[in-house]
Tab-separated table of C-alpha atoms in Angstrom:
chain	number	residue	atom	x	y	z
A	19	MET	CA	-4.699	3.536	-25.022
A	20	HIS	CA	-4.013	-0.182	-25.229
A	21	ARG	CA	-5.518	-1.745	-28.356
A	22	SER	CA	-7.524	-4.413	-26.509
A	23	PHE	CA	-8.994	-1.800	-24.166
A	24	ALA	CA	-9.897	0.451	-27.094
A	25	ARG	CA	-11.588	-2.485	-28.787
A	26	ARG	CA	-13.633	-3.254	-25.635
A	27	ARG	CA	-14.812	0.361	-25.539
A	28	LEU	CA	-15.830	0.155	-29.178
A	29	LEU	CA	-17.792	-3.033	-28.599
A	30	THR	CA	-19.551	-1.801	-25.457
A	31	ALA	CA	-20.473	1.446	-27.163
A	32	ALA	CA	-21.952	-0.510	-30.063
A	33	ALA	CA	-23.995	-2.662	-27.690
A	34	ALA	CA	-25.302	0.395	-25.866
A	35	LEU	CA	-26.628	1.804	-29.129
A	36	GLY	CA	-28.313	-1.413	-30.186
A	37	GLY	CA	-25.524	-2.288	-32.591
A	38	THR	CA	-26.751	0.059	-35.310
A	39	ALA	CA	-25.098	3.441	-34.823
A	40	LEU	CA	-21.591	2.136	-35.404
A	41	LEU	CA	-22.301	0.456	-38.760
A	42	GLY	CA	-20.197	2.436	-41.218
A	43	GLY	CA	-18.955	4.752	-38.483
A	44	THR	CA	-16.669	4.873	-35.460
A	45	ALA	CA	-17.211	4.839	-31.738
A	46	GLN	CA	-16.133	8.458	-31.569
A	47	ALA	CA	-18.707	9.469	-34.157
A	48	ALA	CA	-21.425	7.609	-32.259
A	49	GLU	CA	-20.432	9.188	-28.968
A	50	GLY	CA	-20.727	12.579	-30.628
A	51	HIS	CA	-24.498	12.063	-30.678
A	52	TRP	CA	-24.713	11.126	-27.016
A	53	PRO	CA	-26.292	13.744	-24.723
A	54	THR	CA	-24.002	16.336	-23.163
A	55	GLN	CA	-26.491	17.039	-20.380
A	56	PHE	CA	-29.001	14.761	-18.699
A	57	ALA	CA	-31.227	14.849	-15.647
A	58	LEU	CA	-30.629	13.026	-12.397
A	59	PRO	CA	-33.531	12.238	-10.071
A	60	ASN	CA	-35.111	15.189	-8.273
A	61	GLY	CA	-33.821	15.420	-4.732
A	62	PHE	CA	-30.909	13.069	-5.442
A	63	ALA	CA	-28.198	15.518	-4.302
A	64	PRO	CA	-25.241	14.072	-6.257
A	65	GLU	CA	-21.603	14.557	-5.315
A	66	GLY	CA	-19.426	11.770	-6.729
A	67	ILE	CA	-19.213	10.154	-10.174
A	68	THR	CA	-17.315	7.169	-11.564
A	69	ILE	CA	-17.225	5.454	-14.952
A	70	GLY	CA	-15.799	1.981	-15.474
A	71	THR	CA	-15.053	-0.073	-18.599
A	72	ALA	CA	-18.571	0.331	-20.035
A	73	PRO	CA	-20.349	3.594	-20.928
A	74	PHE	CA	-22.332	3.972	-17.725
A	75	ALA	CA	-21.852	6.626	-15.049
A	76	TYR	CA	-22.472	5.913	-11.374
A	77	PHE	CA	-23.463	8.751	-9.064
A	78	GLY	CA	-23.605	8.828	-5.265
A	79	SER	CA	-26.319	10.610	-3.278
A	80	ILE	CA	-25.592	12.857	-0.325
A	81	ALA	CA	-29.286	12.705	0.581
A	82	ASN	CA	-29.486	8.987	1.455
A	83	GLY	CA	-26.491	7.107	0.042
A	84	ASP	CA	-28.277	5.758	-3.063
A	85	ILE	CA	-26.304	4.845	-6.186
A	86	TYR	CA	-27.757	5.917	-9.543
A	87	ARG	CA	-26.492	4.464	-12.820
A	88	ALA	CA	-27.019	6.357	-16.096
A	89	SER	CA	-26.315	5.286	-19.672
A	90	LEU	CA	-23.989	7.763	-21.359
A	91	ALA	CA	-25.550	6.850	-24.685
A	92	THR	CA	-29.080	7.885	-23.682
A	93	GLY	CA	-28.823	9.788	-20.397
A	94	ARG	CA	-31.461	7.510	-18.887
A	95	GLY	CA	-30.872	5.585	-15.697
A	96	SER	CA	-32.157	4.245	-12.415
A	97	VAL	CA	-31.174	3.709	-8.792
A	98	ILE	CA	-29.269	0.414	-8.693
A	99	SER	CA	-28.394	0.394	-4.984
A	100	LYS	CA	-30.441	1.741	-2.094
A	101	GLY	CA	-28.472	3.604	0.532
A	102	LEU	CA	-28.684	3.230	4.281
A	103	GLY	CA	-30.564	6.490	4.825
A	104	ALA	CA	-29.975	10.160	5.522
A	105	GLU	CA	-27.272	9.482	8.116
A	106	HIS	CA	-25.238	7.476	5.591
A	107	PRO	CA	-24.493	9.697	2.559
A	108	THR	CA	-22.354	8.723	-0.403
A	109	LEU	CA	-19.784	11.246	-1.625
A	110	GLY	CA	-16.779	10.149	-3.689
A	111	LEU	CA	-16.939	6.735	-5.338
A	112	LYS	CA	-14.898	4.586	-7.713
A	113	ILE	CA	-15.617	1.363	-9.598
A	114	ASN	CA	-12.976	-1.267	-10.326
A	115	ARG	CA	-12.768	-3.642	-13.274
A	116	HIS	CA	-14.426	-6.392	-11.226
A	117	GLY	CA	-17.646	-4.380	-10.872
A	118	ARG	CA	-17.158	-3.381	-7.251
A	119	LEU	CA	-17.936	0.155	-6.084
A	120	PHE	CA	-15.971	1.811	-3.283
A	121	LEU	CA	-17.905	4.560	-1.503
A	122	ALA	CA	-16.814	7.420	0.752
A	123	GLY	CA	-19.466	7.803	3.429
A	124	GLY	CA	-19.071	11.474	4.312
A	125	SER	CA	-20.369	12.397	7.759
A	126	SER	CA	-21.207	8.760	8.565
A	127	GLY	CA	-17.481	8.083	8.996
A	128	GLU	CA	-17.886	4.968	6.840
A	129	LEU	CA	-16.205	3.253	3.934
A	130	ARG	CA	-18.579	1.008	1.981
A	131	THR	CA	-18.332	-1.446	-0.886
A	132	VAL	CA	-21.192	-2.293	-3.248
A	133	ASP	CA	-21.625	-4.938	-5.941
A	134	ALA	CA	-22.488	-2.822	-8.989
A	135	ARG	CA	-24.267	-5.748	-10.670
A	136	SER	CA	-26.661	-6.635	-7.878
A	137	GLY	CA	-26.623	-3.324	-5.988
A	138	LYS	CA	-25.952	-5.199	-2.758
A	139	ILE	CA	-23.976	-3.392	-0.055
A	140	GLU	CA	-21.164	-5.847	0.632
A	141	LYS	CA	-19.238	-4.318	3.509
A	142	VAL	CA	-19.465	-1.297	5.769
A	143	TYR	CA	-16.373	-0.143	7.635
A	144	ASP	CA	-16.871	2.347	10.446
A	145	VAL	CA	-13.484	4.029	10.638
A	146	GLY	CA	-14.558	6.558	13.245
A	147	GLY	CA	-13.919	9.387	10.834
A	148	THR	CA	-15.607	12.760	10.924
A	149	PHE	CA	-16.016	13.193	7.149
A	150	VAL	CA	-14.824	10.581	4.640
A	151	ASN	CA	-14.759	12.572	1.418
A	152	ASP	CA	-13.231	10.951	-1.661
A	153	VAL	CA	-11.511	7.778	-2.875
A	154	VAL	CA	-8.948	6.608	-5.421
A	155	LEU	CA	-8.040	3.037	-6.359
A	156	THR	CA	-4.498	1.691	-6.614
A	157	PRO	CA	-3.486	-1.923	-7.349
A	158	SER	CA	-3.132	-2.688	-3.647
A	159	ALA	CA	-5.558	-0.355	-1.854
A	160	ALA	CA	-8.464	2.047	-1.983
A	161	TRP	CA	-7.381	5.326	-0.401
A	162	PHE	CA	-9.924	7.670	1.186
A	163	THR	CA	-9.548	11.283	2.292
A	164	GLU	CA	-10.679	12.531	5.698
A	165	THR	CA	-11.696	16.175	5.562
A	166	TYR	CA	-11.464	17.208	9.216
A	167	GLN	CA	-8.514	15.126	10.388
A	168	PRO	CA	-4.924	14.862	9.054
A	169	VAL	CA	-5.206	11.223	7.997
A	170	LEU	CA	-5.979	8.980	5.038
A	171	TYR	CA	-7.765	5.642	5.270
A	172	GLY	CA	-6.336	2.738	3.295
A	173	LEU	CA	-8.558	-0.240	2.462
A	174	ALA	CA	-6.343	-3.141	1.402
A	175	LEU	CA	-7.303	-4.904	-1.848
A	176	GLY	CA	-6.705	-8.509	-2.815
A	177	PRO	CA	-5.620	-9.780	-6.249
A	178	HIS	CA	-9.199	-9.627	-7.550
A	179	GLY	CA	-10.010	-6.293	-5.931
A	180	GLU	CA	-11.615	-7.857	-2.877
A	181	PRO	CA	-11.551	-5.571	0.191
A	182	GLY	CA	-9.526	-6.488	3.264
A	183	ALA	CA	-8.443	-4.585	6.351
A	184	VAL	CA	-8.457	-0.814	6.888
A	185	THR	CA	-5.465	1.139	8.141
A	186	THR	CA	-5.236	4.794	9.162
A	187	LEU	CA	-2.310	6.768	7.756
A	188	PRO	CA	-1.376	9.968	9.656
A	189	LEU	CA	-0.287	12.848	7.414
A	190	THR	CA	2.945	14.669	8.254
A	191	GLY	CA	5.560	16.749	6.435
A	192	ASP	CA	4.102	19.762	4.655
A	193	TRP	CA	0.534	18.826	5.502
A	194	VAL	CA	-1.421	21.730	7.030
A	195	GLN	CA	-4.662	20.857	8.785
A	196	GLY	CA	-7.066	23.759	9.080
A	197	PRO	CA	-9.670	24.190	11.805
A	198	GLY	CA	-12.384	23.233	9.325
A	199	PHE	CA	-12.707	21.794	5.825
A	200	THR	CA	-9.223	20.802	4.583
A	201	ALA	CA	-8.727	17.608	2.520
A	202	ASN	CA	-10.926	16.842	-0.469
A	203	GLY	CA	-10.157	15.081	-3.780
A	204	ILE	CA	-7.527	12.393	-4.252
A	205	GLU	CA	-5.661	10.853	-7.201
A	206	ARG	CA	-2.464	8.947	-7.990
A	207	THR	CA	0.696	10.518	-9.378
A	208	PRO	CA	1.433	9.708	-13.038
A	209	ASP	CA	4.148	7.235	-12.030
A	210	GLY	CA	1.759	5.549	-9.564
A	211	ARG	CA	4.184	5.810	-6.661
A	212	ALA	CA	2.339	8.379	-4.561
A	213	LEU	CA	-1.015	10.034	-3.979
A	214	LEU	CA	-2.181	13.553	-4.765
A	215	VAL	CA	-4.563	15.159	-2.275
A	216	VAL	CA	-6.327	18.511	-2.451
A	217	ASN	CA	-5.558	20.675	0.572
A	218	THR	CA	-7.820	23.738	0.522
A	219	ILE	CA	-5.904	25.452	3.346
A	220	ALA	CA	-2.170	25.185	2.689
A	221	ASP	CA	-0.757	28.244	0.885
A	222	GLY	CA	-4.203	29.377	-0.187
A	223	GLY	CA	-5.218	25.968	-1.507
A	224	GLY	CA	-3.264	23.451	-3.534
A	225	LEU	CA	-2.068	19.868	-3.849
A	226	MET	CA	-0.056	17.641	-1.578
A	227	ARG	CA	1.952	14.643	-2.777
A	228	VAL	CA	1.609	11.919	-0.133
A	229	ASP	CA	3.858	8.885	0.227
A	230	PRO	CA	1.390	6.044	0.971
A	231	ARG	CA	4.032	4.130	2.934
A	232	THR	CA	4.914	6.890	5.390
A	233	GLY	CA	2.216	9.566	5.174
A	234	VAL	CA	4.816	12.249	4.528
A	235	ALA	CA	3.221	15.024	2.460
A	236	THR	CA	5.097	17.387	0.147
A	237	ALA	CA	3.511	20.452	-1.408
A	238	VAL	CA	3.193	20.162	-5.190
A	239	ASP	CA	4.630	23.104	-7.117
A	240	LEU	CA	1.715	24.509	-9.155
A	241	GLY	CA	3.397	27.863	-9.810
A	242	PRO	CA	0.988	30.725	-9.114
A	243	SER	CA	-2.114	28.520	-9.347
A	244	LYS	CA	-4.306	28.004	-6.276
A	245	LEU	CA	-7.080	25.517	-5.504
A	246	PRO	CA	-9.077	27.154	-2.677
A	247	ASP	CA	-12.257	25.421	-3.872
A	248	GLY	CA	-10.538	22.269	-5.115
A	249	ASP	CA	-12.758	19.199	-5.057
A	250	GLY	CA	-12.540	16.146	-7.319
A	251	LEU	CA	-9.335	15.235	-9.170
A	252	LEU	CA	-9.026	13.222	-12.382
A	253	LEU	CA	-5.716	12.123	-13.881
A	254	LEU	CA	-5.516	11.116	-17.557
A	255	GLY	CA	-1.918	10.305	-18.416
A	256	ARG	CA	-0.042	13.328	-17.120
A	257	ILE	CA	-2.997	15.688	-17.439
A	258	LEU	CA	-4.681	16.469	-14.126
A	259	TYR	CA	-8.195	17.937	-14.024
A	260	ALA	CA	-8.964	19.721	-10.750
A	261	VAL	CA	-12.625	20.649	-10.257
A	262	GLN	CA	-13.057	23.937	-8.377
A	263	GLN	CA	-16.657	23.501	-7.366
A	264	ALA	CA	-17.856	26.855	-6.016
A	265	ASP	CA	-15.928	28.661	-8.769
A	266	ASN	CA	-17.730	26.631	-11.466
A	267	LEU	CA	-14.566	25.717	-13.329
A	268	ILE	CA	-11.975	23.017	-13.928
A	269	ASP	CA	-8.279	23.885	-13.772
A	270	VAL	CA	-6.076	21.692	-15.947
A	271	PHE	CA	-2.412	20.944	-15.225
A	272	ARG	CA	0.347	18.994	-16.926
A	273	LEU	CA	2.276	17.092	-14.259
A	274	ASN	CA	5.755	15.662	-14.254
A	275	ALA	CA	5.953	11.888	-13.792
A	276	SER	CA	6.470	11.981	-10.034
A	277	GLY	CA	3.701	14.518	-9.452
A	278	THR	CA	5.968	16.994	-7.691
A	279	LYS	CA	5.297	19.786	-10.188
A	280	GLY	CA	2.358	20.881	-12.324
A	281	THR	CA	1.996	23.535	-15.010
A	282	ALA	CA	-1.394	25.130	-15.647
A	283	ILE	CA	-2.350	24.608	-19.299
A	284	ALA	CA	-6.077	25.369	-19.468
A	285	ARG	CA	-9.196	26.376	-17.575
A	286	ILE	CA	-12.572	24.895	-18.494
A	287	THR	CA	-15.733	26.871	-17.809
A	288	ASP	CA	-19.288	26.243	-18.937
A	289	THR	CA	-22.549	28.115	-18.426
A	290	ARG	CA	-24.188	24.808	-17.456
A	291	PHE	CA	-21.947	24.375	-14.418
A	292	ARG	CA	-23.932	24.662	-11.169
A	293	ILE	CA	-21.227	23.820	-8.651
A	294	PRO	CA	-19.803	20.660	-10.216
A	295	THR	CA	-17.894	18.563	-7.728
A	296	THR	CA	-16.158	15.620	-9.394
A	297	ALA	CA	-15.307	14.366	-12.877
A	298	ALA	CA	-15.010	11.074	-14.747
A	299	ALA	CA	-13.947	10.406	-18.333
A	300	TRP	CA	-15.290	8.502	-21.314
A	301	GLY	CA	-14.045	8.895	-24.869
A	302	ASP	CA	-12.989	12.503	-25.326
A	303	ARG	CA	-15.408	13.868	-22.733
A	304	LEU	CA	-15.476	14.658	-19.032
A	305	TYR	CA	-18.738	14.058	-17.159
A	306	LEU	CA	-19.572	16.006	-14.000
A	307	PRO	CA	-22.542	16.090	-11.604
A	308	ASN	CA	-23.881	19.497	-10.619
A	309	ALA	CA	-24.127	19.410	-6.820
A	310	ARG	CA	-25.934	22.756	-6.517
A	311	PHE	CA	-24.555	23.460	-3.056
A	312	ASP	CA	-25.823	27.030	-3.377
A	313	VAL	CA	-29.481	26.003	-2.904
A	314	GLU	CA	-31.283	24.382	0.006
A	315	PRO	CA	-31.919	20.786	-1.095
A	316	THR	CA	-35.493	19.515	-1.100
A	317	PRO	CA	-37.110	16.357	-2.515
A	318	ASP	CA	-38.085	18.439	-5.547
A	319	THR	CA	-34.701	20.058	-6.222
A	320	GLU	CA	-33.620	19.366	-9.797
A	321	TYR	CA	-30.166	17.942	-10.489
A	322	ASP	CA	-28.272	17.026	-13.624
A	323	ALA	CA	-24.944	15.967	-15.082
A	324	VAL	CA	-23.054	17.673	-17.893
A	325	ALA	CA	-20.333	16.660	-20.318
A	326	VAL	CA	-17.517	18.864	-21.616
A	327	ALA	CA	-14.625	18.190	-23.962
A	328	GLN	CA	-11.291	17.111	-22.562
A	329	VAL	CA	-8.295	19.351	-23.157
């Protein structure tokens, strides 16, 4: 971790705790007292999570597209952006260092951007997709997965992270498109030159390495490991966390630099998992929303987020 970035984390953590908990201690010690489980609003139906440069988690709602922000220090939060309604869900989301949120609009076929400070929806792009599922940020684009079609959507980014035009990238090579749910989570390779996309169909479920210039996909060698329920991906250095939602676990791989090969090194399980879907990191923890896809959602359905230790 770069020293200046570590220092910013220390300062923001101190501010979140009122500047008292870190006197005579460290940020890590303070974070050790932060909650490892906290409630989300009843009926919220979370799916995606993102954490930026301050200790706040942002969650997207499948129910109506709302964005909920929670303090990692206290677990308390509030809706900071109202969605566009039941026909405009929010699934995967990411925040950049400029405070802009990029939202995958699920069955609405939309990409959306939101100002995380004001909660204002800035832009809505109707890409004509059938199910826009997840998103990852690169220096030049936000890349979105499309679950029911063999394509990715690329939203060009300016020098300050401002959104530009959208392009559609057809997937070829080793890509296998099933008759139903196929693509899900997305990440970058450790060297930043390509994208990693969950393909729940190919060879029993696994990862594809996609060249963002050509769309050519190559199956990633994960040895005997399979990702039939693979959902959100999170890359920390060369360690890739792959959330397997319906299996209530996270498979952990060590990747080579190019992302062509991964070795399974751990499996994280927790009795608090209730179909977690995606993961984001802060300090030495992973935070995950429990989507509870095994129950019929109602306005009174209880939801929460949990934290587990990184490998």
